[in-house]
CSV table of C-alpha atoms in Angstrom, one decimal:
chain,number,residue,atom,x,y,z
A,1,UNK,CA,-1.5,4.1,9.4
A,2,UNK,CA,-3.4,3.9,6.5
A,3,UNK,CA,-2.8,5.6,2.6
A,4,UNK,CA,-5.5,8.8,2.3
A,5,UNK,CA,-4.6,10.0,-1.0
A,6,UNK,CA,-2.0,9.3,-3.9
A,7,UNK,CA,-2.1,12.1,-6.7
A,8,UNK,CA,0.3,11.6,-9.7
A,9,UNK,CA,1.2,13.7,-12.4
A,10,UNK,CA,3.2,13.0,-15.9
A,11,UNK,CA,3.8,9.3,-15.1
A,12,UNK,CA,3.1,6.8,-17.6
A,13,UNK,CA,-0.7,7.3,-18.9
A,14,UNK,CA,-1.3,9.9,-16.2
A,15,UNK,CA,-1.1,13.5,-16.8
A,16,UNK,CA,-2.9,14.6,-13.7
A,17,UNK,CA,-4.9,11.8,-11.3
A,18,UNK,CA,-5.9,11.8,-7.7
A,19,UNK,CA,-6.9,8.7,-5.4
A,20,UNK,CA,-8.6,8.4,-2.6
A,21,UNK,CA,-8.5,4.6,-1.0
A,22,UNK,CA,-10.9,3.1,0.9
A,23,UNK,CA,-10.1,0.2,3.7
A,24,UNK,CA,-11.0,-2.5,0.3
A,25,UNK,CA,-10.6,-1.1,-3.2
A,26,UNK,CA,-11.6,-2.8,-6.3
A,27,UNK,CA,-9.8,-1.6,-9.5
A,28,UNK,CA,-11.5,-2.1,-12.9
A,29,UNK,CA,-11.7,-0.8,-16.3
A,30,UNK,CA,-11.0,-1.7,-19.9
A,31,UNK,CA,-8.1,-3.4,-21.5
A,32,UNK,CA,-5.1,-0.7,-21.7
A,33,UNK,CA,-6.9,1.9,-19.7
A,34,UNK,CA,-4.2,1.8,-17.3
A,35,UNK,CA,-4.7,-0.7,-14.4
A,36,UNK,CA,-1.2,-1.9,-14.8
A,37,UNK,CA,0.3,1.6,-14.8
A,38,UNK,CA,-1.4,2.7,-11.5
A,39,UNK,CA,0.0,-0.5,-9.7
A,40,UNK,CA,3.4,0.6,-11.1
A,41,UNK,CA,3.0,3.8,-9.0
A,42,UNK,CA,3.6,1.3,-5.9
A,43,UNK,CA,6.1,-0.4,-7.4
A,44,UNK,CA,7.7,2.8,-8.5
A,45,UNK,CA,7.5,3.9,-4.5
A,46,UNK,CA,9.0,0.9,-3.2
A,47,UNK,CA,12.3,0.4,-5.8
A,48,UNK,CA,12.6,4.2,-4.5
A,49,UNK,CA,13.3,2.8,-1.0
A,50,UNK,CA,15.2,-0.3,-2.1
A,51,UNK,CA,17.3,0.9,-5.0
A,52,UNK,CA,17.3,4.4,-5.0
A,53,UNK,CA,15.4,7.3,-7.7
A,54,UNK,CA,18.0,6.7,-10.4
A,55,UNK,CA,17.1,3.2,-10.5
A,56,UNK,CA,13.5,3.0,-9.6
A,57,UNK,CA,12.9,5.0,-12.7
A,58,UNK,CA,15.7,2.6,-14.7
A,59,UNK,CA,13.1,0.0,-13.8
A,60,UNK,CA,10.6,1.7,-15.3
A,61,UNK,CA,12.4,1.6,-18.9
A,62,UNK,CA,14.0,5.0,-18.2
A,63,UNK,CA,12.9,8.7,-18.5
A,64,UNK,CA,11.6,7.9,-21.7
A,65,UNK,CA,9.0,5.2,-21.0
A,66,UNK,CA,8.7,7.1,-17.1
A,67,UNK,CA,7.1,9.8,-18.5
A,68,UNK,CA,4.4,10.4,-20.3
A,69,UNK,CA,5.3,10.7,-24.0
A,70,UNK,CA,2.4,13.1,-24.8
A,71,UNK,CA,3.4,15.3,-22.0
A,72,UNK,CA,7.5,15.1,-22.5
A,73,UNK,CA,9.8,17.3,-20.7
A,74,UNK,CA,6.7,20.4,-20.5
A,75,UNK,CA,5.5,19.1,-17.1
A,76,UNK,CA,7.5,17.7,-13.9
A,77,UNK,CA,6.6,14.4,-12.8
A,78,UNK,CA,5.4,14.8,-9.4
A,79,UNK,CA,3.9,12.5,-6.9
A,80,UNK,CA,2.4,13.3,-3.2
A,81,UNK,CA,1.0,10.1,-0.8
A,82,UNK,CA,-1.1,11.5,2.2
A,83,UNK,CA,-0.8,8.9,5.1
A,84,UNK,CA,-3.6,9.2,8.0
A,85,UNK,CA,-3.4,8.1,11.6
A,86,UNK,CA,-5.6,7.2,14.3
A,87,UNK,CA,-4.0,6.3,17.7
A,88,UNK,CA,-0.8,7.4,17.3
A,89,UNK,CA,1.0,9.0,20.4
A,90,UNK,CA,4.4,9.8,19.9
A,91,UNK,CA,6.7,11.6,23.2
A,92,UNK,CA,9.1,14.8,22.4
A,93,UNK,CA,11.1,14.7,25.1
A,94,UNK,CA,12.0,12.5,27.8
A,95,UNK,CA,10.5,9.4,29.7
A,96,UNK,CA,8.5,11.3,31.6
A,97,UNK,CA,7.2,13.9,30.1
A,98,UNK,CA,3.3,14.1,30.2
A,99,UNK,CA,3.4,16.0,26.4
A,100,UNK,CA,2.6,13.9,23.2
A,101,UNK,CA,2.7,14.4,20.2
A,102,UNK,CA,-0.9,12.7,18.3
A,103,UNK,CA,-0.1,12.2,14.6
A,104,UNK,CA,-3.2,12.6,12.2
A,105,UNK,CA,-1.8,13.2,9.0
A,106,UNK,CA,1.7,12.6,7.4
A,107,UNK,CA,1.9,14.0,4.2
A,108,UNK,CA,5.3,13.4,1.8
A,109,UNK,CA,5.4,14.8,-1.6
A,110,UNK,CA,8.9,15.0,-4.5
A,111,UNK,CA,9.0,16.7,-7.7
A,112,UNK,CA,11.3,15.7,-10.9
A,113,UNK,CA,12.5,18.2,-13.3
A,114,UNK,CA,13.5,16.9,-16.8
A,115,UNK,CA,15.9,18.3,-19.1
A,116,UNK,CA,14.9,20.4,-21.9
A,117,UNK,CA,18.2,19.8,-23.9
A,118,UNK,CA,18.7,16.5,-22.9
A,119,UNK,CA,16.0,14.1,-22.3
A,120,UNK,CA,17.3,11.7,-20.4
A,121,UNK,CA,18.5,14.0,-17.5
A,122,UNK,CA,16.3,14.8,-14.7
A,123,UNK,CA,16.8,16.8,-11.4
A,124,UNK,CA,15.1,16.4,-8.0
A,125,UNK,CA,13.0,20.3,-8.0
A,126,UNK,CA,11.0,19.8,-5.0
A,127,UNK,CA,11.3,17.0,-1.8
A,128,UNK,CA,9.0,17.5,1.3
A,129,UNK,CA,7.8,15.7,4.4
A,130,UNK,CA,5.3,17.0,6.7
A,131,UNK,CA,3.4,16.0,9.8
A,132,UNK,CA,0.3,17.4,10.9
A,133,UNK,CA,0.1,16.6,14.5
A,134,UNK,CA,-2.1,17.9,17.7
A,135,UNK,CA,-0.1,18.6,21.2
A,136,UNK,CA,-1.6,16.7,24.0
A,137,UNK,CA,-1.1,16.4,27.7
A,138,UNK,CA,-2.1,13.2,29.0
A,139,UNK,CA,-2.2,12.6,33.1
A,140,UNK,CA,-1.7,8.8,34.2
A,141,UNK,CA,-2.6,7.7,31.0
A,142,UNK,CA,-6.0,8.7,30.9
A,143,UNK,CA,-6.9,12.3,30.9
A,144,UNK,CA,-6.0,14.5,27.6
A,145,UNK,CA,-5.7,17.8,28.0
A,146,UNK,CA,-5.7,20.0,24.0
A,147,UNK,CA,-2.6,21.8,23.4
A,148,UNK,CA,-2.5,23.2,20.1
A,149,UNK,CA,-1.4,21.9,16.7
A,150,UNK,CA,2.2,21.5,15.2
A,151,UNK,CA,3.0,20.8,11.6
A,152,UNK,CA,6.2,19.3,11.2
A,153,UNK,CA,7.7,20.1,7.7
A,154,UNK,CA,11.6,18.7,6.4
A,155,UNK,CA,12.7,19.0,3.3
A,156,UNK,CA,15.6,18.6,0.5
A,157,UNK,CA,17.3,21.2,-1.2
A,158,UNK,CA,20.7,21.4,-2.7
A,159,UNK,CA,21.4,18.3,-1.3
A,160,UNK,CA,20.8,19.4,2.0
A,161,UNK,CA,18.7,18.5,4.6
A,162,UNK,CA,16.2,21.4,6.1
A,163,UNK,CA,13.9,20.9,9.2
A,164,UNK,CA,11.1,23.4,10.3
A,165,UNK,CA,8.0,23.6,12.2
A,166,UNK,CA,4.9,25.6,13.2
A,167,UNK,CA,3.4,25.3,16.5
A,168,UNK,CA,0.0,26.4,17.2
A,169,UNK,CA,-0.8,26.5,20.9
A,170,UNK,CA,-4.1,27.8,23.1
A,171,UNK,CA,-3.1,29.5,26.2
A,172,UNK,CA,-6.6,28.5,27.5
A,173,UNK,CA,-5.4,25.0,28.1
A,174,UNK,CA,-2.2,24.7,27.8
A,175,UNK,CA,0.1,24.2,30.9
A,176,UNK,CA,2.1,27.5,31.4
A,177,UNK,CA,5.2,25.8,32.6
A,178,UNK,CA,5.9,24.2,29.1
A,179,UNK,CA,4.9,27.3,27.3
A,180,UNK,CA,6.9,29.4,29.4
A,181,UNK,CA,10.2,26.8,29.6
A,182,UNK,CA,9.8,26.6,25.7
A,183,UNK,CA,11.0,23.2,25.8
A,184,UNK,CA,8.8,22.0,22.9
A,185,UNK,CA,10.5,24.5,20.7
A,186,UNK,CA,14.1,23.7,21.9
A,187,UNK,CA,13.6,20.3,21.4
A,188,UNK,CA,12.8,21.0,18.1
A,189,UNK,CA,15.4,23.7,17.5
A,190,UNK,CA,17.8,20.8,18.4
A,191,UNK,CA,16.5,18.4,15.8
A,192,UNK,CA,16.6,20.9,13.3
A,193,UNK,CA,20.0,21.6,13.7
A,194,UNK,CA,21.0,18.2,13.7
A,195,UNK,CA,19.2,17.3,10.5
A,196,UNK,CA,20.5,20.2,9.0
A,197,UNK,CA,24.0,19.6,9.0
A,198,UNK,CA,23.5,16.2,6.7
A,199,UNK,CA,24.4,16.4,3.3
A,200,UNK,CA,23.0,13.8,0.8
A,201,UNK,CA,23.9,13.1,-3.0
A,202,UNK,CA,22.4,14.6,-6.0
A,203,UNK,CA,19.0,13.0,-6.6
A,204,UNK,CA,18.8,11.2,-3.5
A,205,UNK,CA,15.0,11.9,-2.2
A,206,UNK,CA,14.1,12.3,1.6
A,207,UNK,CA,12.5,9.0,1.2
A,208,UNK,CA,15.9,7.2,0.7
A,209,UNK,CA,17.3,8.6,3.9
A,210,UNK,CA,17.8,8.0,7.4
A,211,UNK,CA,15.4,10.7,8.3
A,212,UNK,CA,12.5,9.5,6.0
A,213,UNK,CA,12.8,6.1,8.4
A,214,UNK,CA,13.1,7.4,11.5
A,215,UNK,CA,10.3,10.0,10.3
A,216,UNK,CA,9.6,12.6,12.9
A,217,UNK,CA,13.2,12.2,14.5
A,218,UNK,CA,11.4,9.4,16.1
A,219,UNK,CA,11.8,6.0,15.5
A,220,UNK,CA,8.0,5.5,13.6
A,221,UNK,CA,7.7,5.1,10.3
A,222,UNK,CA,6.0,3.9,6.9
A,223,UNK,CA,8.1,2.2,4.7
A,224,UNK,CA,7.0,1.5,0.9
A,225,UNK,CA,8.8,-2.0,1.1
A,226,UNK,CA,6.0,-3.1,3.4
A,227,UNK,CA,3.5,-2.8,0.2
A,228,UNK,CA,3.0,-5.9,-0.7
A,229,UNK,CA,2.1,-6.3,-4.4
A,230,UNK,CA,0.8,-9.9,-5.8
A,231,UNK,CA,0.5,-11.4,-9.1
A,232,UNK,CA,0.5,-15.0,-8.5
A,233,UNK,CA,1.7,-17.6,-11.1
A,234,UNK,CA,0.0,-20.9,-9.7
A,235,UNK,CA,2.5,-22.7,-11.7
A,236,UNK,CA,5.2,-21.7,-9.8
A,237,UNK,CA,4.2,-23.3,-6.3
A,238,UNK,CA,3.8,-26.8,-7.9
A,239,UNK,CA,7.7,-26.9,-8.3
A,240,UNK,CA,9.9,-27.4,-5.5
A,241,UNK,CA,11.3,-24.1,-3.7
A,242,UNK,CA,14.6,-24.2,-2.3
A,243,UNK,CA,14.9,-24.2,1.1
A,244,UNK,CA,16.9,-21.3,1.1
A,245,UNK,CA,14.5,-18.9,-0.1
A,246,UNK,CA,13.0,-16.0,1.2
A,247,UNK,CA,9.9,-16.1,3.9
A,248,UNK,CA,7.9,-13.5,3.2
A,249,UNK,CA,5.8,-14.5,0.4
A,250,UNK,CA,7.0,-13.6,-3.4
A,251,UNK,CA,5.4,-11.3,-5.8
A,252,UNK,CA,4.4,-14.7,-8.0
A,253,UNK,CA,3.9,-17.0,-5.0
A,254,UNK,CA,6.8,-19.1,-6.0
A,255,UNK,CA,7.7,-19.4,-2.6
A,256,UNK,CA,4.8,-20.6,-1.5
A,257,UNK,CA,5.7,-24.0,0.0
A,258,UNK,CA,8.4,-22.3,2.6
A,259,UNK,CA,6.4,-19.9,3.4
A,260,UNK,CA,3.4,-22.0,4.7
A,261,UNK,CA,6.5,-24.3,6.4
A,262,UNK,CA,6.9,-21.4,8.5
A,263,UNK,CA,3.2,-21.0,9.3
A,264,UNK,CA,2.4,-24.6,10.2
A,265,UNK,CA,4.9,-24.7,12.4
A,266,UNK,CA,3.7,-22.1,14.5
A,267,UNK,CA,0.0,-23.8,15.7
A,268,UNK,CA,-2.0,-20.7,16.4
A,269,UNK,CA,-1.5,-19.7,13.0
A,270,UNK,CA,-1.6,-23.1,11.8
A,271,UNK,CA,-5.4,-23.0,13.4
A,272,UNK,CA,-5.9,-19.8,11.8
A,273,UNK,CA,-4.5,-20.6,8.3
A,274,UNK,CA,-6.5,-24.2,8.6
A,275,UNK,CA,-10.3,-23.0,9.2
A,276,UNK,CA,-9.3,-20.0,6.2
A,277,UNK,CA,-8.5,-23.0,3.6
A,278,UNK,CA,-11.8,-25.5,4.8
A,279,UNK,CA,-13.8,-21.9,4.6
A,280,UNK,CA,-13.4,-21.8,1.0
A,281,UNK,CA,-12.2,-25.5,0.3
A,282,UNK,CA,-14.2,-27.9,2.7
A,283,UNK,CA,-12.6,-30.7,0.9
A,284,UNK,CA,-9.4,-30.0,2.5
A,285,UNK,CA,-8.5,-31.8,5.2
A,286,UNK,CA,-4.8,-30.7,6.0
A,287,UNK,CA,-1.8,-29.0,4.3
A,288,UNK,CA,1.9,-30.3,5.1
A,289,UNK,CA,5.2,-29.2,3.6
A,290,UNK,CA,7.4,-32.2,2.5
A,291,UNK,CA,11.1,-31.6,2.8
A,292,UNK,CA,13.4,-33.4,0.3
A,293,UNK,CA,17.4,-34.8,0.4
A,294,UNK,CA,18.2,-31.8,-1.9
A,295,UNK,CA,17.0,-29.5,1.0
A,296,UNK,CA,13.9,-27.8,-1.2
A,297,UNK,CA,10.9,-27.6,0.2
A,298,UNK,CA,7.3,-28.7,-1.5
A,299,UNK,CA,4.0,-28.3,0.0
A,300,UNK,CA,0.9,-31.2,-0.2
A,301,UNK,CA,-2.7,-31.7,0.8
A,302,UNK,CA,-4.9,-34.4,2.1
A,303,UNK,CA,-8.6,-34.3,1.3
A,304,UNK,CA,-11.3,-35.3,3.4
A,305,UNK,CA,-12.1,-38.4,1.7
A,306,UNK,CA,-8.7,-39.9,1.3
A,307,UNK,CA,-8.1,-43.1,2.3
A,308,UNK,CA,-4.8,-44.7,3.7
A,309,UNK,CA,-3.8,-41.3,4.7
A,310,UNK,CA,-3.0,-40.1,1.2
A,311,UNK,CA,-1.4,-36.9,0.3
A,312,UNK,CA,-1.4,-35.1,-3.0
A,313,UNK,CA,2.0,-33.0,-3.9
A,314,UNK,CA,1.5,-29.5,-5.2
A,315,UNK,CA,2.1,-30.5,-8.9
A,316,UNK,CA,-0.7,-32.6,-8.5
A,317,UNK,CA,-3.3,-29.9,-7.0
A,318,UNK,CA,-5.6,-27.3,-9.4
A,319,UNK,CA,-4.1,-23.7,-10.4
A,320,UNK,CA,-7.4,-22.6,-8.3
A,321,UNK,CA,-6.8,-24.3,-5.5
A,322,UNK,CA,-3.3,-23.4,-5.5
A,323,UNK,CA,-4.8,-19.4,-6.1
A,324,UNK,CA,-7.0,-19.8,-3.1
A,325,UNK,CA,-4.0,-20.7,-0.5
A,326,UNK,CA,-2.1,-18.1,-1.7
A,327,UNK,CA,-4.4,-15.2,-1.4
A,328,UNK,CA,-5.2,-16.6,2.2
A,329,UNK,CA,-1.5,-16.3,3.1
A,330,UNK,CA,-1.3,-12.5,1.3
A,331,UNK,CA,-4.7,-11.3,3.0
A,332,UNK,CA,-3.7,-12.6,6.6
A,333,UNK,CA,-0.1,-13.8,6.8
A,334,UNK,CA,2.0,-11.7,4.4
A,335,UNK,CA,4.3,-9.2,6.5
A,336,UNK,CA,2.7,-6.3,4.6
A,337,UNK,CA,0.7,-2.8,5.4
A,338,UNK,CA,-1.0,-2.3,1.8
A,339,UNK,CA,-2.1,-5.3,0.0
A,340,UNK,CA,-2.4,-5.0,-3.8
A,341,UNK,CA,-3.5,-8.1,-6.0
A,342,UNK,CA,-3.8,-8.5,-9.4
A,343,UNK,CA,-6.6,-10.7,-10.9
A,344,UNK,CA,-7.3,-12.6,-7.6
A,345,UNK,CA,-10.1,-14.4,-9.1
A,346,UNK,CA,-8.1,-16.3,-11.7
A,347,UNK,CA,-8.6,-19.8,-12.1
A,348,UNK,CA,-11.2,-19.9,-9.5
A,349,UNK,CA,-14.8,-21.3,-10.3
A,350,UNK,CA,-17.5,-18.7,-10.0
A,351,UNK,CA,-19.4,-20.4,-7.4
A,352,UNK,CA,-16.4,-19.6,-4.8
A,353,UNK,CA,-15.9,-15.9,-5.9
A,354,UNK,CA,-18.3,-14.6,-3.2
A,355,UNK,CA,-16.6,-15.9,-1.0
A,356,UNK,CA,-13.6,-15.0,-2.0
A,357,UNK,CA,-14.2,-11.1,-2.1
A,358,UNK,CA,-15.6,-11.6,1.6
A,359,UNK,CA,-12.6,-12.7,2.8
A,360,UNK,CA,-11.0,-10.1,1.2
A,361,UNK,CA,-13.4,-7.3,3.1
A,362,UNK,CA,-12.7,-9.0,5.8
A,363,UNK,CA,-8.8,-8.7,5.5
A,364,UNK,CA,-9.3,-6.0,4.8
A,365,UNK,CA,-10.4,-4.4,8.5
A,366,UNK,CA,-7.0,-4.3,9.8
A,367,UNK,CA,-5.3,-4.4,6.5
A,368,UNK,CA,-5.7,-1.9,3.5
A,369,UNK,CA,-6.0,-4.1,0.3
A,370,UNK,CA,-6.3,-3.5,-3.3
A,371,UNK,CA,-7.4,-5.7,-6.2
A,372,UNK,CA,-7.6,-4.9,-10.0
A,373,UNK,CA,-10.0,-7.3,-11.5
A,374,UNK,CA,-11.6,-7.8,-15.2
A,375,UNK,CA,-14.3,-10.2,-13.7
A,376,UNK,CA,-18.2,-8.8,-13.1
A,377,UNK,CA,-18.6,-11.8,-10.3
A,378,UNK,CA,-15.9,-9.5,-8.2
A,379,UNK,CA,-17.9,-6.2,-9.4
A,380,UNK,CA,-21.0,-8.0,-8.0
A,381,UNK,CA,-20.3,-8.5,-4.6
A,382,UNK,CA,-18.1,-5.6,-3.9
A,383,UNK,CA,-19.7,-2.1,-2.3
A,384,UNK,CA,-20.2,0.3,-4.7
A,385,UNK,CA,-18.1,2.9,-3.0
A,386,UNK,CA,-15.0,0.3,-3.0
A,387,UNK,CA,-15.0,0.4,-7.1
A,388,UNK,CA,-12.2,2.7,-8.8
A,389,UNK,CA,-12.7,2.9,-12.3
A,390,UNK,CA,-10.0,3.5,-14.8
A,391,UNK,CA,-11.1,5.0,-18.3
A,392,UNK,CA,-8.8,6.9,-20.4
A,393,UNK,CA,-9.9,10.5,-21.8
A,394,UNK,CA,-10.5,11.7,-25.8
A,395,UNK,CA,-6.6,12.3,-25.5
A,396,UNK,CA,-5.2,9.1,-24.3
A,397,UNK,CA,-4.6,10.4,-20.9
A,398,UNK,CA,-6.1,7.4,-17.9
A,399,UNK,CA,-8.5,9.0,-15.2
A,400,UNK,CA,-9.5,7.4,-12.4
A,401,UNK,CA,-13.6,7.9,-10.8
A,402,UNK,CA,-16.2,6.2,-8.7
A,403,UNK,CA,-18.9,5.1,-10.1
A,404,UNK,CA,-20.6,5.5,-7.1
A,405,UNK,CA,-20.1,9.6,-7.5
A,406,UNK,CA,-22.2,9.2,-10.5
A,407,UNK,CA,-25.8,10.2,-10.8
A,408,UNK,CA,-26.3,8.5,-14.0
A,409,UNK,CA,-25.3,5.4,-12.3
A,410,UNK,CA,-27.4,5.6,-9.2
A,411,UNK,CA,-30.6,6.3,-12.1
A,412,UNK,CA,-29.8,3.0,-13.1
A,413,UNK,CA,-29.5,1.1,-10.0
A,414,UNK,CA,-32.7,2.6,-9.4
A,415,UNK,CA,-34.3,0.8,-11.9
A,416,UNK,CA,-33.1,-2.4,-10.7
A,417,UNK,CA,-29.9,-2.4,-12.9
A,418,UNK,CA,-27.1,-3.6,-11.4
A,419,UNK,CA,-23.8,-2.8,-11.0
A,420,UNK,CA,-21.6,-6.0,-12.6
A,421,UNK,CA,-24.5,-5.4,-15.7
A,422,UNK,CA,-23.3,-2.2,-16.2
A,423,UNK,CA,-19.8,-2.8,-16.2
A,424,UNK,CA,-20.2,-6.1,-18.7
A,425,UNK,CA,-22.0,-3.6,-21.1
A,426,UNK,CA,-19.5,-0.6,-20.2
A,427,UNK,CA,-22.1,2.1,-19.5
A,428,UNK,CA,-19.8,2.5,-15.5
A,429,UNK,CA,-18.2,4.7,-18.6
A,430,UNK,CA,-21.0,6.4,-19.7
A,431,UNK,CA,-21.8,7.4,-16.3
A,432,UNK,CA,-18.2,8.5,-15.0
């Protein structure tokens, strides 16, 4: 599964904004334009799931700082993420039944209210989930016979539940005995009625239930806590971590040192993680995690041309370096679906930077992934049609293009003007 679309409206600089994301997407633009605010849209998504709406938007310095100012209480905030599917094949009914279900599209959408009177209130106005989905028959795992389409639609309203659907079938292919048993449509009828008789509390959003993880009353799902959003603080990993910490790797790569424990334990991935480091770092010879009699853990490296078997501790080793090791463990080891990091050039010499943004197309392929960068080396060797630029409008208000949509710009990478020069003397505006 893979994010298609975000669109946003009245949230921070955004009045009205939609994305469409590519496998790799490179996010760039000026100082203020709103680079940071658009990451928060994740992070807004995920403290949802975690915390709750009343929270999540606590976190974001409350209604007041949610919003946008300019917009106020005239316009609901609202926020729909489409989510697109390729091979998934999900049963309605029993063991063995030869009817699927083939998601292609999930599409879940909420809308906030605020208070006229009091600007500080809010209410949830609008809560949806739908599937798009086409009915398949498939013999012995191999033939596929065309059913029909079904859109799969719940929702939240009065702090109830509500559960519908529309079936679409062809009687030119479809098997008569499942249109004439209607056991599709009871099996839905009976998931609607179960659904129906929850009750949740005010402002709680689909996406905080049950139902939102189990998703089409089937155990599949999309979770928002499996974005993983990085903003590493090479400082951090030169200190000791305790050994107690978490294993999936931190927002600031703190944890860096028990989190590359776990991977060199495991030798495939120690391989793996190994010939990603000497890749980018030749001088490396091997990484080892040192543990100490207060039980923290702290990571060290040996370099090629050491001699007596010499090992330097992480306080010891560059802030690029340091960079470099984490990005490989977010790109390919992090326990993530969508991979956003910020600035994942800094500290890293120039030289290495092509490399870098390989790796990241490359991690890309089974992994969505998301940088927001100020550096033109990063512009340089990106596609085109990977670049999101963020400018904001003649009333404050960020917008988010492609330069690659943009005739002007395509005139002057005709004449042999390129991209990273464009950006360095901000004509990717001009042409937006």
């Amino acid at each position: 599964m893979k994010i298609k679309s975000i669109r946003v409206c009245n949230f921070k600089t955004f009045k009205d904004c939609t994305i469409h994301f590519n496998d790799f997407n490179v996010v760039i633009g000026s100082n203020a334009s709103g680079k940071s605010n658009f990451v928060e849209i994740f992070k807004f998504l995920k403290d949802i799931e975690k915390y709750g709406l009343e929270n999540a938007i606590s976190l974001q310095g409350g209604v007041e700082y949610f919003r946008n100012n300019q917009i106020g209480t005239s316009q609901n905030f609202s926020l729909e993420i489409v989510f697109s599917y390729k091979n998934c094949l999900l049963k309605p009914f029993n063991t063995e039944s030869d009817l699927f279900f083939h998601i292609k599209e999930l599409n879940y959408k909420f809308n906030v209210q605020f208070d006229d009177i009091d600007k500080n209130k809010y209410h949830i106005f609008k809560d949806e989930l739908i599937y798009k989905c086409d009915l398949l028959k498939i013999i012995e795992n191999r033939e596929k016979d065309f059913l029909g389409t079904a859109e799969i639609l719940s929702s939240l309203g009065e702090n109830k539940l509500k559960f519908d659907f529309n079936l679409n079938l062809f009687d030119e292919s479809a098997n008569v005995e499942i249109l004439d048993d209607d056991g599709l449509n009871k099996y839905l009828e009976t998931i609607k009625k179960s659904v129906e008789r929850s009750q949740l509390e005010p402002n709680f959003l689909l996406l905080q239930t049950p139902f939102f993880v189990f998703g089409f009353p089937i155990i599949y799902h999309q979770r928002f806590d499996k974005i993983g959003i990085f903003d590493f603080e090479p400082k951090l990993p030169k200190k000791a971590a305790p050994i107690t910490g978490k294993i999936d790797l931190e927002e600031d790569g703190s944890n860096l040192a028990i989190v590359l424990n776990k991977i060199l334990r495991d030798p495939e991935k120690n391989r793996k993680l190994s010939n990603f480091v000497r890749d980018l770092l030749p001088f490396i010879d091997k990484l080892e995690v040192e543990k100490f009699a207060d039980k923290s853990l702290m990571f060290k490296l040996k370099e090629t041309y050491a001699k007596n078997n010499e090992y330097f501790p992480a306080a010891f080793i560059s802030d690029g370096t340091i960079n470099i090791i984490a990005l490989i463990v977010a790109l390919y080891f992090s326990n993530t679906s969508f991979t956003i990091i910020e600035e994942p050039e800094r500290n890293i010499h120039p030289h290495l930077i092509s490399k870098v943004v390989e790796m990241m197309k490359d991690a890309s392929k089974n992994k969505q992934t998301l940088i927001t960068t100020h550096n033109p080396e990063i512009v340089k060797y990106a596609n085109l049609e990977d670049i999101l630029l963020i400018t904001r409008d003649e009333e404050g208000f960020s917008q988010i293009t492609r330069p690659s949509d943009s005739e002007q710009v395509k005139i002057f990478l005709e004449n042999e003007i390129r991209v990273e020069e464009l950006y360095i003397q901000n004509l990717l505006e001009l042409g937006k």
